[in-house]
Amino acid sequence: MSAADLADAPRRQSSLTRRVAMHVLLILLALGMLYPLLWMIVSSLRDNSAIFSDASLTLRNLSLDNYARGWDAQQNSFATYFGNSFLITGLAIVANIAACSLTAYAFARMTFRLKALFMAILLGTIMLPEHVTIVPQYVLFSELGWLNTFLPLTVPKFFATEAFFVFLIVQFMRGIPRDIDEAAALDGCGPFQTYSRIMLPLITPALATTAIFSFIWTWNDFFRPLIFLTDNSLFTVPLAVRLFADIGGTDWGALFAMSVLSLLPIFIFFVFGQRYLIRGIATTGLK
């Protein structure tokens, strides 16, 4: 070993110690954040009497009784609630992708009067709390006779009401060279053909990001279904899980079991789509 290596040994030892300490700290923080989720999963497999008497994550005396009991504990089976959630979420994804990408194409690639003003108004709607607009929305949907149907939860999304997605796709489109549009025009493509045949395939990461966020936000939405739906057969999964706290005392085991099942679709969708999510966010500079 050379003299330089001997002199540099204390610095390398200090750097290694800092890295080890940092990794230990990050692992402890990760375990701290994961503990509530892991405790809920373990509790969903325990008897009600053991849930709050044991805060550990030990895997003993576990069973699937809570899942079997919780699945049919409400007025309708959870298959009905999952079906409703999948229907609303699927329509929301299709609507957001179609309407927001078309609106974004207009803002990113076309020229029209008051374009900057319209864009500013669109971005301004992002800052509006949902609770500010819920009353006029409720009055409007009531006049249209849409209450207690899926229409208030799906139809508005076909009009590009999710300004965040429009902004995200606009940012992505602005990174695509305009030479592509000019080449398409020389080949005889009109604006809609350029949008559908050229632009849509190029903005796949942004569309995937839109789909993932639409899925998570719509699936987890509790407030809007609570306002617009009153028929139990139309309830979504979050509303059905909430019902466990309303019927003569809370069945915590069944509640945790159905909560775990409600997380599975989000987890699966995120795992398969995270590659596109990272690409979409990184490319649009929204990190």
PDB file of C-alpha atoms in Angstrom:
ATOM      1  CA  MET A   1       0.000   0.000   0.000  1.00  0.00           C
ATOM      2  CA  SER A   2       1.400   3.387  -0.995  1.00  0.00           C
ATOM      3  CA  ALA A   3       1.837   6.366   1.306  1.00  0.00           C
ATOM      4  CA  ALA A   4      -1.001   8.182  -0.478  1.00  0.00           C
ATOM      5  CA  ASP A   5      -3.377   5.278   0.175  1.00  0.00           C
ATOM      6  CA  LEU A   6      -2.430   5.225   3.858  1.00  0.00           C
ATOM      7  CA  ALA A   7      -3.045   8.959   4.105  1.00  0.00           C
ATOM      8  CA  ASP A   8      -6.411   8.628   2.384  1.00  0.00           C
ATOM      9  CA  ALA A   9      -7.607   5.679   4.503  1.00  0.00           C
ATOM     10  CA  PRO A  10      -9.205   7.787   7.313  1.00  0.00           C
ATOM     11  CA  ARG A  11     -11.218   9.784   4.755  1.00  0.00           C
ATOM     12  CA  ARG A  12     -12.530   6.624   3.064  1.00  0.00           C
ATOM     13  CA  GLN A  13     -13.387   5.127   6.452  1.00  0.00           C
ATOM     14  CA  SER A  14     -15.298   8.287   7.393  1.00  0.00           C
ATOM     15  CA  SER A  15     -17.169   8.277   4.071  1.00  0.00           C
ATOM     16  CA  LEU A  16     -18.114   4.598   4.507  1.00  0.00           C
ATOM     17  CA  THR A  17     -19.388   5.283   8.031  1.00  0.00           C
ATOM     18  CA  ARG A  18     -21.584   8.151   6.792  1.00  0.00           C
ATOM     19  CA  ARG A  19     -23.054   5.999   4.004  1.00  0.00           C
ATOM     20  CA  VAL A  20     -23.832   3.162   6.411  1.00  0.00           C
ATOM     21  CA  ALA A  21     -25.454   5.578   8.867  1.00  0.00           C
ATOM     22  CA  MET A  22     -27.505   7.131   6.076  1.00  0.00           C
ATOM     23  CA  HIS A  23     -28.728   3.747   4.853  1.00  0.00           C
ATOM     24  CA  VAL A  24     -29.660   2.673   8.381  1.00  0.00           C
ATOM     25  CA  LEU A  25     -31.590   5.929   8.871  1.00  0.00           C
ATOM     26  CA  LEU A  26     -33.434   5.517   5.542  1.00  0.00           C
ATOM     27  CA  ILE A  27     -34.340   1.902   6.369  1.00  0.00           C
ATOM     28  CA  LEU A  28     -35.728   2.945   9.753  1.00  0.00           C
ATOM     29  CA  LEU A  29     -37.760   5.752   8.157  1.00  0.00           C
ATOM     30  CA  ALA A  30     -39.091   3.343   5.502  1.00  0.00           C
ATOM     31  CA  LEU A  31     -40.107   0.835   8.163  1.00  0.00           C
ATOM     32  CA  GLY A  32     -41.793   3.631  10.123  1.00  0.00           C
ATOM     33  CA  MET A  33     -43.841   4.638   7.075  1.00  0.00           C
ATOM     34  CA  LEU A  34     -44.689   1.051   6.134  1.00  0.00           C
ATOM     35  CA  TYR A  35     -45.674  -0.027   9.656  1.00  0.00           C
ATOM     36  CA  PRO A  36     -49.304   1.258   9.515  1.00  0.00           C
ATOM     37  CA  LEU A  37     -49.873  -0.524   6.192  1.00  0.00           C
ATOM     38  CA  LEU A  38     -48.268  -3.767   7.381  1.00  0.00           C
ATOM     39  CA  TRP A  39     -50.208  -3.610  10.673  1.00  0.00           C
ATOM     40  CA  MET A  40     -53.481  -3.179   8.748  1.00  0.00           C
ATOM     41  CA  ILE A  41     -52.674  -6.189   6.541  1.00  0.00           C
ATOM     42  CA  VAL A  42     -51.798  -8.365   9.544  1.00  0.00           C
ATOM     43  CA  SER A  43     -54.863  -7.116  11.461  1.00  0.00           C
ATOM     44  CA  SER A  44     -57.111  -8.064   8.543  1.00  0.00           C
ATOM     45  CA  LEU A  45     -56.090 -11.681   9.277  1.00  0.00           C
ATOM     46  CA  ARG A  46     -56.650 -11.505  13.058  1.00  0.00           C
ATOM     47  CA  ASP A  47     -59.691 -11.959  15.234  1.00  0.00           C
ATOM     48  CA  ASN A  48     -61.391  -8.717  16.306  1.00  0.00           C
ATOM     49  CA  SER A  49     -60.401  -9.282  19.947  1.00  0.00           C
ATOM     50  CA  ALA A  50     -56.709  -9.499  19.023  1.00  0.00           C
ATOM     51  CA  ILE A  51     -56.470  -6.491  16.703  1.00  0.00           C
ATOM     52  CA  PHE A  52     -56.004  -3.725  19.267  1.00  0.00           C
ATOM     53  CA  SER A  53     -54.450  -5.887  21.972  1.00  0.00           C
ATOM     54  CA  ASP A  54     -51.393  -6.730  19.854  1.00  0.00           C
ATOM     55  CA  ALA A  55     -49.513  -3.959  18.060  1.00  0.00           C
ATOM     56  CA  SER A  56     -46.809  -6.289  16.800  1.00  0.00           C
ATOM     57  CA  LEU A  57     -46.569  -7.776  13.318  1.00  0.00           C
ATOM     58  CA  THR A  58     -46.280 -11.374  14.488  1.00  0.00           C
ATOM     59  CA  LEU A  59     -47.906 -13.875  12.145  1.00  0.00           C
ATOM     60  CA  ARG A  60     -49.820 -16.256  14.438  1.00  0.00           C
ATOM     61  CA  ASN A  61     -53.457 -17.347  14.706  1.00  0.00           C
ATOM     62  CA  LEU A  62     -54.224 -15.857  11.287  1.00  0.00           C
ATOM     63  CA  SER A  63     -57.286 -16.692   9.191  1.00  0.00           C
ATOM     64  CA  LEU A  64     -59.287 -15.423   6.224  1.00  0.00           C
ATOM     65  CA  ASP A  65     -62.577 -15.210   8.157  1.00  0.00           C
ATOM     66  CA  ASN A  66     -62.566 -11.401   8.055  1.00  0.00           C
ATOM     67  CA  TYR A  67     -62.404 -11.432   4.245  1.00  0.00           C
ATOM     68  CA  ALA A  68     -65.269 -13.916   3.931  1.00  0.00           C
ATOM     69  CA  ARG A  69     -67.415 -12.032   6.468  1.00  0.00           C
ATOM     70  CA  GLY A  70     -66.606  -8.565   5.118  1.00  0.00           C
ATOM     71  CA  TRP A  71     -67.317  -9.449   1.479  1.00  0.00           C
ATOM     72  CA  ASP A  72     -71.042  -9.903   2.156  1.00  0.00           C
ATOM     73  CA  ALA A  73     -71.394  -7.726   5.268  1.00  0.00           C
ATOM     74  CA  GLN A  74     -73.147  -4.825   3.529  1.00  0.00           C
ATOM     75  CA  GLN A  75     -76.506  -4.567   1.803  1.00  0.00           C
ATOM     76  CA  ASN A  76     -74.840  -5.639  -1.459  1.00  0.00           C
ATOM     77  CA  SER A  77     -71.829  -7.839  -2.052  1.00  0.00           C
ATOM     78  CA  PHE A  78     -68.486  -6.113  -2.478  1.00  0.00           C
ATOM     79  CA  ALA A  79     -68.478  -7.488  -6.030  1.00  0.00           C
ATOM     80  CA  THR A  80     -71.144  -4.837  -6.756  1.00  0.00           C
ATOM     81  CA  TYR A  81     -69.058  -2.052  -5.229  1.00  0.00           C
ATOM     82  CA  PHE A  82     -65.899  -3.148  -7.043  1.00  0.00           C
ATOM     83  CA  GLY A  83     -67.858  -3.317 -10.304  1.00  0.00           C
ATOM     84  CA  ASN A  84     -69.142   0.238  -9.782  1.00  0.00           C
ATOM     85  CA  SER A  85     -65.652   1.529  -8.997  1.00  0.00           C
ATOM     86  CA  PHE A  86     -64.118  -0.179 -12.013  1.00  0.00           C
ATOM     87  CA  LEU A  87     -66.845   1.212 -14.300  1.00  0.00           C
ATOM     88  CA  ILE A  88     -66.471   4.806 -13.068  1.00  0.00           C
ATOM     89  CA  THR A  89     -62.680   4.603 -13.051  1.00  0.00           C
ATOM     90  CA  GLY A  90     -62.509   3.078 -16.539  1.00  0.00           C
ATOM     91  CA  LEU A  91     -64.757   5.775 -17.998  1.00  0.00           C
ATOM     92  CA  ALA A  92     -62.721   8.471 -16.234  1.00  0.00           C
ATOM     93  CA  ILE A  93     -59.483   7.162 -17.734  1.00  0.00           C
ATOM     94  CA  VAL A  94     -60.904   7.029 -21.264  1.00  0.00           C
ATOM     95  CA  ALA A  95     -62.482  10.467 -20.905  1.00  0.00           C
ATOM     96  CA  ASN A  96     -59.384  12.140 -19.494  1.00  0.00           C
ATOM     97  CA  ILE A  97     -57.088  10.657 -22.122  1.00  0.00           C
ATOM     98  CA  ALA A  98     -59.353  11.568 -25.044  1.00  0.00           C
ATOM     99  CA  ALA A  99     -60.567  15.006 -23.950  1.00  0.00           C
ATOM    100  CA  CYS A 100     -57.405  16.278 -22.257  1.00  0.00           C
ATOM    101  CA  SER A 101     -55.079  15.194 -25.080  1.00  0.00           C
ATOM    102  CA  LEU A 102     -57.308  16.852 -27.702  1.00  0.00           C
ATOM    103  CA  THR A 103     -57.516  20.062 -25.676  1.00  0.00           C
ATOM    104  CA  ALA A 104     -53.781  19.998 -25.029  1.00  0.00           C
ATOM    105  CA  TYR A 105     -53.097  19.593 -28.751  1.00  0.00           C
ATOM    106  CA  ALA A 106     -55.093  22.740 -29.447  1.00  0.00           C
ATOM    107  CA  PHE A 107     -53.161  24.743 -26.852  1.00  0.00           C
ATOM    108  CA  ALA A 108     -49.754  23.333 -27.792  1.00  0.00           C
ATOM    109  CA  ARG A 109     -49.874  23.262 -31.612  1.00  0.00           C
ATOM    110  CA  MET A 110     -52.663  25.499 -32.898  1.00  0.00           C
ATOM    111  CA  THR A 111     -53.063  29.263 -33.088  1.00  0.00           C
ATOM    112  CA  PHE A 112     -56.333  30.997 -32.201  1.00  0.00           C
ATOM    113  CA  ARG A 113     -57.548  34.224 -30.645  1.00  0.00           C
ATOM    114  CA  LEU A 114     -57.329  34.630 -26.838  1.00  0.00           C
ATOM    115  CA  LYS A 115     -55.322  31.440 -26.580  1.00  0.00           C
ATOM    116  CA  ALA A 116     -53.157  32.798 -23.740  1.00  0.00           C
ATOM    117  CA  LEU A 117     -56.231  34.005 -21.832  1.00  0.00           C
ATOM    118  CA  PHE A 118     -57.980  30.649 -22.153  1.00  0.00           C
ATOM    119  CA  MET A 119     -54.832  28.870 -20.999  1.00  0.00           C
ATOM    120  CA  ALA A 120     -54.550  31.177 -17.991  1.00  0.00           C
ATOM    121  CA  ILE A 121     -58.194  30.531 -17.067  1.00  0.00           C
ATOM    122  CA  LEU A 122     -57.637  26.797 -17.458  1.00  0.00           C
ATOM    123  CA  LEU A 123     -54.604  26.845 -15.169  1.00  0.00           C
ATOM    124  CA  GLY A 124     -56.494  29.043 -12.712  1.00  0.00           C
ATOM    125  CA  THR A 125     -59.067  26.280 -12.216  1.00  0.00           C
ATOM    126  CA  ILE A 126     -56.322  24.079 -10.754  1.00  0.00           C
ATOM    127  CA  MET A 127     -56.142  26.429  -7.777  1.00  0.00           C
ATOM    128  CA  LEU A 128     -59.879  26.250  -7.054  1.00  0.00           C
ATOM    129  CA  PRO A 129     -60.729  23.947  -4.128  1.00  0.00           C
ATOM    130  CA  GLU A 130     -63.268  21.334  -5.124  1.00  0.00           C
ATOM    131  CA  HIS A 131     -65.498  22.370  -2.248  1.00  0.00           C
ATOM    132  CA  VAL A 132     -65.961  25.814  -3.835  1.00  0.00           C
ATOM    133  CA  THR A 133     -67.570  24.398  -6.973  1.00  0.00           C
ATOM    134  CA  ILE A 134     -69.450  21.430  -5.518  1.00  0.00           C
ATOM    135  CA  VAL A 135     -72.617  23.424  -4.681  1.00  0.00           C
ATOM    136  CA  PRO A 136     -73.201  24.854  -8.204  1.00  0.00           C
ATOM    137  CA  GLN A 137     -72.355  21.430  -9.615  1.00  0.00           C
ATOM    138  CA  TYR A 138     -74.905  19.794  -7.354  1.00  0.00           C
ATOM    139  CA  VAL A 139     -77.592  22.315  -8.371  1.00  0.00           C
ATOM    140  CA  LEU A 140     -76.790  21.822 -12.075  1.00  0.00           C
ATOM    141  CA  PHE A 141     -76.840  18.018 -11.913  1.00  0.00           C
ATOM    142  CA  SER A 142     -80.024  18.142  -9.854  1.00  0.00           C
ATOM    143  CA  GLU A 143     -81.717  20.253 -12.542  1.00  0.00           C
ATOM    144  CA  LEU A 144     -80.537  17.764 -15.169  1.00  0.00           C
ATOM    145  CA  GLY A 145     -81.910  14.835 -13.145  1.00  0.00           C
ATOM    146  CA  TRP A 146     -78.471  13.211 -12.885  1.00  0.00           C
ATOM    147  CA  LEU A 147     -78.359  12.745  -9.098  1.00  0.00           C
ATOM    148  CA  ASN A 148     -78.005   9.160  -7.904  1.00  0.00           C
ATOM    149  CA  THR A 149     -76.488   8.114 -11.239  1.00  0.00           C
ATOM    150  CA  PHE A 150     -72.905   7.746 -12.485  1.00  0.00           C
ATOM    151  CA  LEU A 151     -73.334  10.694 -14.880  1.00  0.00           C
ATOM    152  CA  PRO A 152     -72.029  13.442 -12.513  1.00  0.00           C
ATOM    153  CA  LEU A 153     -68.912  11.348 -11.902  1.00  0.00           C
ATOM    154  CA  THR A 154     -68.109  10.583 -15.543  1.00  0.00           C
ATOM    155  CA  VAL A 155     -69.673  12.991 -18.062  1.00  0.00           C
ATOM    156  CA  PRO A 156     -67.780  16.173 -16.961  1.00  0.00           C
ATOM    157  CA  LYS A 157     -64.472  14.409 -17.585  1.00  0.00           C
ATOM    158  CA  PHE A 158     -65.327  14.141 -21.291  1.00  0.00           C
ATOM    159  CA  PHE A 159     -65.083  17.971 -21.410  1.00  0.00           C
ATOM    160  CA  ALA A 160     -61.458  18.161 -20.244  1.00  0.00           C
ATOM    161  CA  THR A 161     -62.304  19.396 -16.760  1.00  0.00           C
ATOM    162  CA  GLU A 162     -59.056  17.973 -15.336  1.00  0.00           C
ATOM    163  CA  ALA A 163     -56.835  20.988 -16.003  1.00  0.00           C
ATOM    164  CA  PHE A 164     -53.766  19.320 -14.514  1.00  0.00           C
ATOM    165  CA  PHE A 165     -53.784  16.641 -17.204  1.00  0.00           C
ATOM    166  CA  VAL A 166     -54.209  19.237 -19.968  1.00  0.00           C
ATOM    167  CA  PHE A 167     -51.225  21.153 -18.621  1.00  0.00           C
ATOM    168  CA  LEU A 168     -49.128  17.986 -18.299  1.00  0.00           C
ATOM    169  CA  ILE A 169     -49.805  16.930 -21.906  1.00  0.00           C
ATOM    170  CA  VAL A 170     -49.253  20.475 -23.213  1.00  0.00           C
ATOM    171  CA  GLN A 171     -45.834  20.497 -21.592  1.00  0.00           C
ATOM    172  CA  PHE A 172     -45.017  17.133 -23.168  1.00  0.00           C
ATOM    173  CA  MET A 173     -46.176  18.242 -26.651  1.00  0.00           C
ATOM    174  CA  ARG A 174     -44.088  21.399 -26.474  1.00  0.00           C
ATOM    175  CA  GLY A 175     -41.001  19.183 -26.343  1.00  0.00           C
ATOM    176  CA  ILE A 176     -41.835  17.584 -29.695  1.00  0.00           C
ATOM    177  CA  PRO A 177     -40.318  19.383 -32.727  1.00  0.00           C
ATOM    178  CA  ARG A 178     -42.794  21.292 -34.887  1.00  0.00           C
ATOM    179  CA  ASP A 179     -41.033  19.945 -37.977  1.00  0.00           C
ATOM    180  CA  ILE A 180     -43.108  16.805 -37.476  1.00  0.00           C
ATOM    181  CA  ASP A 181     -46.319  18.822 -37.884  1.00  0.00           C
ATOM    182  CA  GLU A 182     -44.989  20.501 -41.026  1.00  0.00           C
ATOM    183  CA  ALA A 183     -43.966  17.147 -42.510  1.00  0.00           C
ATOM    184  CA  ALA A 184     -47.424  15.753 -41.759  1.00  0.00           C
ATOM    185  CA  ALA A 185     -49.052  18.785 -43.390  1.00  0.00           C
ATOM    186  CA  LEU A 186     -46.925  18.272 -46.530  1.00  0.00           C
ATOM    187  CA  ASP A 187     -48.196  14.681 -46.622  1.00  0.00           C
ATOM    188  CA  GLY A 188     -51.755  15.987 -46.610  1.00  0.00           C
ATOM    189  CA  CYS A 189     -52.667  15.511 -42.958  1.00  0.00           C
ATOM    190  CA  GLY A 190     -55.148  17.933 -41.443  1.00  0.00           C
ATOM    191  CA  PRO A 191     -55.016  19.023 -37.782  1.00  0.00           C
ATOM    192  CA  PHE A 192     -57.082  16.085 -36.522  1.00  0.00           C
ATOM    193  CA  GLN A 193     -55.109  13.550 -38.578  1.00  0.00           C
ATOM    194  CA  THR A 194     -51.870  15.013 -37.255  1.00  0.00           C
ATOM    195  CA  TYR A 195     -53.237  14.730 -33.730  1.00  0.00           C
ATOM    196  CA  SER A 196     -54.538  11.169 -34.063  1.00  0.00           C
ATOM    197  CA  ARG A 197     -51.877   9.603 -36.314  1.00  0.00           C
ATOM    198  CA  ILE A 198     -48.726  11.514 -35.384  1.00  0.00           C
ATOM    199  CA  MET A 199     -49.072  13.142 -31.985  1.00  0.00           C
ATOM    200  CA  LEU A 200     -50.894  10.479 -29.972  1.00  0.00           C
ATOM    201  CA  PRO A 201     -48.247   7.762 -30.518  1.00  0.00           C
ATOM    202  CA  LEU A 202     -45.508  10.254 -29.562  1.00  0.00           C
ATOM    203  CA  ILE A 203     -47.079  11.285 -26.247  1.00  0.00           C
ATOM    204  CA  THR A 204     -47.604   7.764 -24.884  1.00  0.00           C
ATOM    205  CA  PRO A 205     -45.681   8.458 -21.617  1.00  0.00           C
ATOM    206  CA  ALA A 206     -47.856  11.505 -20.912  1.00  0.00           C
ATOM    207  CA  LEU A 207     -51.019   9.536 -21.675  1.00  0.00           C
ATOM    208  CA  ALA A 208     -49.847   6.710 -19.401  1.00  0.00           C
ATOM    209  CA  THR A 209     -49.196   9.222 -16.620  1.00  0.00           C
ATOM    210  CA  THR A 210     -52.681  10.628 -17.144  1.00  0.00           C
ATOM    211  CA  ALA A 211     -54.174   7.131 -16.979  1.00  0.00           C
ATOM    212  CA  ILE A 212     -52.337   6.244 -13.763  1.00  0.00           C
ATOM    213  CA  PHE A 213     -53.265   9.454 -11.951  1.00  0.00           C
ATOM    214  CA  SER A 214     -56.856   9.173 -13.217  1.00  0.00           C
ATOM    215  CA  PHE A 215     -57.063   5.645 -11.862  1.00  0.00           C
ATOM    216  CA  ILE A 216     -55.657   6.517  -8.439  1.00  0.00           C
ATOM    217  CA  TRP A 217     -57.641   9.732  -7.966  1.00  0.00           C
ATOM    218  CA  THR A 218     -60.959   8.311  -9.214  1.00  0.00           C
ATOM    219  CA  TRP A 219     -60.633   4.999  -7.385  1.00  0.00           C
ATOM    220  CA  ASN A 220     -59.831   6.742  -4.094  1.00  0.00           C
ATOM    221  CA  ASP A 221     -62.446   9.473  -4.511  1.00  0.00           C
ATOM    222  CA  PHE A 222     -64.760   9.470  -1.514  1.00  0.00           C
ATOM    223  CA  PHE A 223     -66.190  12.988  -1.515  1.00  0.00           C
ATOM    224  CA  ARG A 224     -67.940  13.202  -4.902  1.00  0.00           C
ATOM    225  CA  PRO A 225     -69.622   9.745  -4.774  1.00  0.00           C
ATOM    226  CA  LEU A 226     -70.754  10.623  -1.240  1.00  0.00           C
ATOM    227  CA  ILE A 227     -72.426  13.794  -2.561  1.00  0.00           C
ATOM    228  CA  PHE A 228     -74.026  12.445  -5.743  1.00  0.00           C
ATOM    229  CA  LEU A 229     -74.895   8.819  -4.862  1.00  0.00           C
ATOM    230  CA  THR A 230     -77.551   7.685  -2.372  1.00  0.00           C
ATOM    231  CA  ASP A 231     -78.550   4.234  -3.679  1.00  0.00           C
ATOM    232  CA  ASN A 232     -76.483   1.537  -1.980  1.00  0.00           C
ATOM    233  CA  SER A 233     -76.317  -0.529  -5.183  1.00  0.00           C
ATOM    234  CA  LEU A 234     -74.448   2.380  -6.860  1.00  0.00           C
ATOM    235  CA  PHE A 235     -71.898   2.899  -4.100  1.00  0.00           C
ATOM    236  CA  THR A 236     -68.181   2.726  -4.861  1.00  0.00           C
ATOM    237  CA  VAL A 237     -65.628   0.828  -2.763  1.00  0.00           C
ATOM    238  CA  PRO A 238     -64.613   3.798  -0.522  1.00  0.00           C
ATOM    239  CA  LEU A 239     -68.273   4.424   0.375  1.00  0.00           C
ATOM    240  CA  ALA A 240     -68.841   0.726   1.075  1.00  0.00           C
ATOM    241  CA  VAL A 241     -65.793   0.537   3.351  1.00  0.00           C
ATOM    242  CA  ARG A 242     -67.072   3.572   5.239  1.00  0.00           C
ATOM    243  CA  LEU A 243     -70.340   1.719   5.933  1.00  0.00           C
ATOM    244  CA  PHE A 244     -68.555  -0.630   8.333  1.00  0.00           C
ATOM    245  CA  ALA A 245     -68.432   2.216  10.847  1.00  0.00           C
ATOM    246  CA  ASP A 246     -72.171   2.878  10.585  1.00  0.00           C
ATOM    247  CA  ILE A 247     -73.800  -0.421  11.457  1.00  0.00           C
ATOM    248  CA  GLY A 248     -74.084  -1.083  15.205  1.00  0.00           C
ATOM    249  CA  GLY A 249     -70.404  -0.858  16.051  1.00  0.00           C
ATOM    250  CA  THR A 250     -67.396  -1.256  13.845  1.00  0.00           C
ATOM    251  CA  ASP A 251     -66.300  -4.700  12.636  1.00  0.00           C
ATOM    252  CA  TRP A 252     -62.609  -3.793  12.500  1.00  0.00           C
ATOM    253  CA  GLY A 253     -61.441  -7.123  11.097  1.00  0.00           C
ATOM    254  CA  ALA A 254     -63.842  -6.964   8.154  1.00  0.00           C
ATOM    255  CA  LEU A 255     -63.094  -3.256   7.697  1.00  0.00           C
ATOM    256  CA  PHE A 256     -59.350  -3.896   7.445  1.00  0.00           C
ATOM    257  CA  ALA A 257     -59.904  -6.881   5.152  1.00  0.00           C
ATOM    258  CA  MET A 258     -61.972  -4.874   2.651  1.00  0.00           C
ATOM    259  CA  SER A 259     -59.536  -1.958   2.949  1.00  0.00           C
ATOM    260  CA  VAL A 260     -56.691  -4.270   1.929  1.00  0.00           C
ATOM    261  CA  LEU A 261     -58.694  -5.531  -1.047  1.00  0.00           C
ATOM    262  CA  SER A 262     -59.491  -1.943  -2.081  1.00  0.00           C
ATOM    263  CA  LEU A 263     -55.752  -1.181  -2.228  1.00  0.00           C
ATOM    264  CA  LEU A 264     -54.885  -4.109  -4.492  1.00  0.00           C
ATOM    265  CA  PRO A 265     -56.106  -2.586  -7.819  1.00  0.00           C
ATOM    266  CA  ILE A 266     -54.129   0.601  -7.172  1.00  0.00           C
ATOM    267  CA  PHE A 267     -51.016  -1.345  -6.247  1.00  0.00           C
ATOM    268  CA  ILE A 268     -51.227  -3.585  -9.333  1.00  0.00           C
ATOM    269  CA  PHE A 269     -51.967  -0.663 -11.678  1.00  0.00           C
ATOM    270  CA  PHE A 270     -49.077   1.362 -10.252  1.00  0.00           C
ATOM    271  CA  VAL A 271     -46.595  -1.519 -10.445  1.00  0.00           C
ATOM    272  CA  PHE A 272     -47.316  -2.121 -14.127  1.00  0.00           C
ATOM    273  CA  GLY A 273     -47.448   1.590 -15.009  1.00  0.00           C
ATOM    274  CA  GLN A 274     -44.697   3.133 -12.882  1.00  0.00           C
ATOM    275  CA  ARG A 275     -42.176   3.001 -15.754  1.00  0.00           C
ATOM    276  CA  TYR A 276     -44.428   5.205 -17.890  1.00  0.00           C
ATOM    277  CA  LEU A 277     -45.301   7.385 -14.913  1.00  0.00           C
ATOM    278  CA  ILE A 278     -41.647   8.233 -14.265  1.00  0.00           C
ATOM    279  CA  ARG A 279     -40.980   8.868 -17.963  1.00  0.00           C
ATOM    280  CA  GLY A 280     -44.033  11.081 -18.288  1.00  0.00           C
ATOM    281  CA  ILE A 281     -43.281  13.221 -15.243  1.00  0.00           C
ATOM    282  CA  ALA A 282     -39.553  13.482 -15.993  1.00  0.00           C
ATOM    283  CA  THR A 283     -40.105  14.473 -19.616  1.00  0.00           C
ATOM    284  CA  THR A 284     -42.591  17.204 -18.780  1.00  0.00           C
ATOM    285  CA  GLY A 285     -40.347  18.650 -16.084  1.00  0.00           C
ATOM    286  CA  LEU A 286     -42.999  18.315 -13.338  1.00  0.00           C
ATOM    287  CA  LYS A 287     -40.748  16.623 -10.816  1.00  0.00           C
TER     288      LYS A 287
END
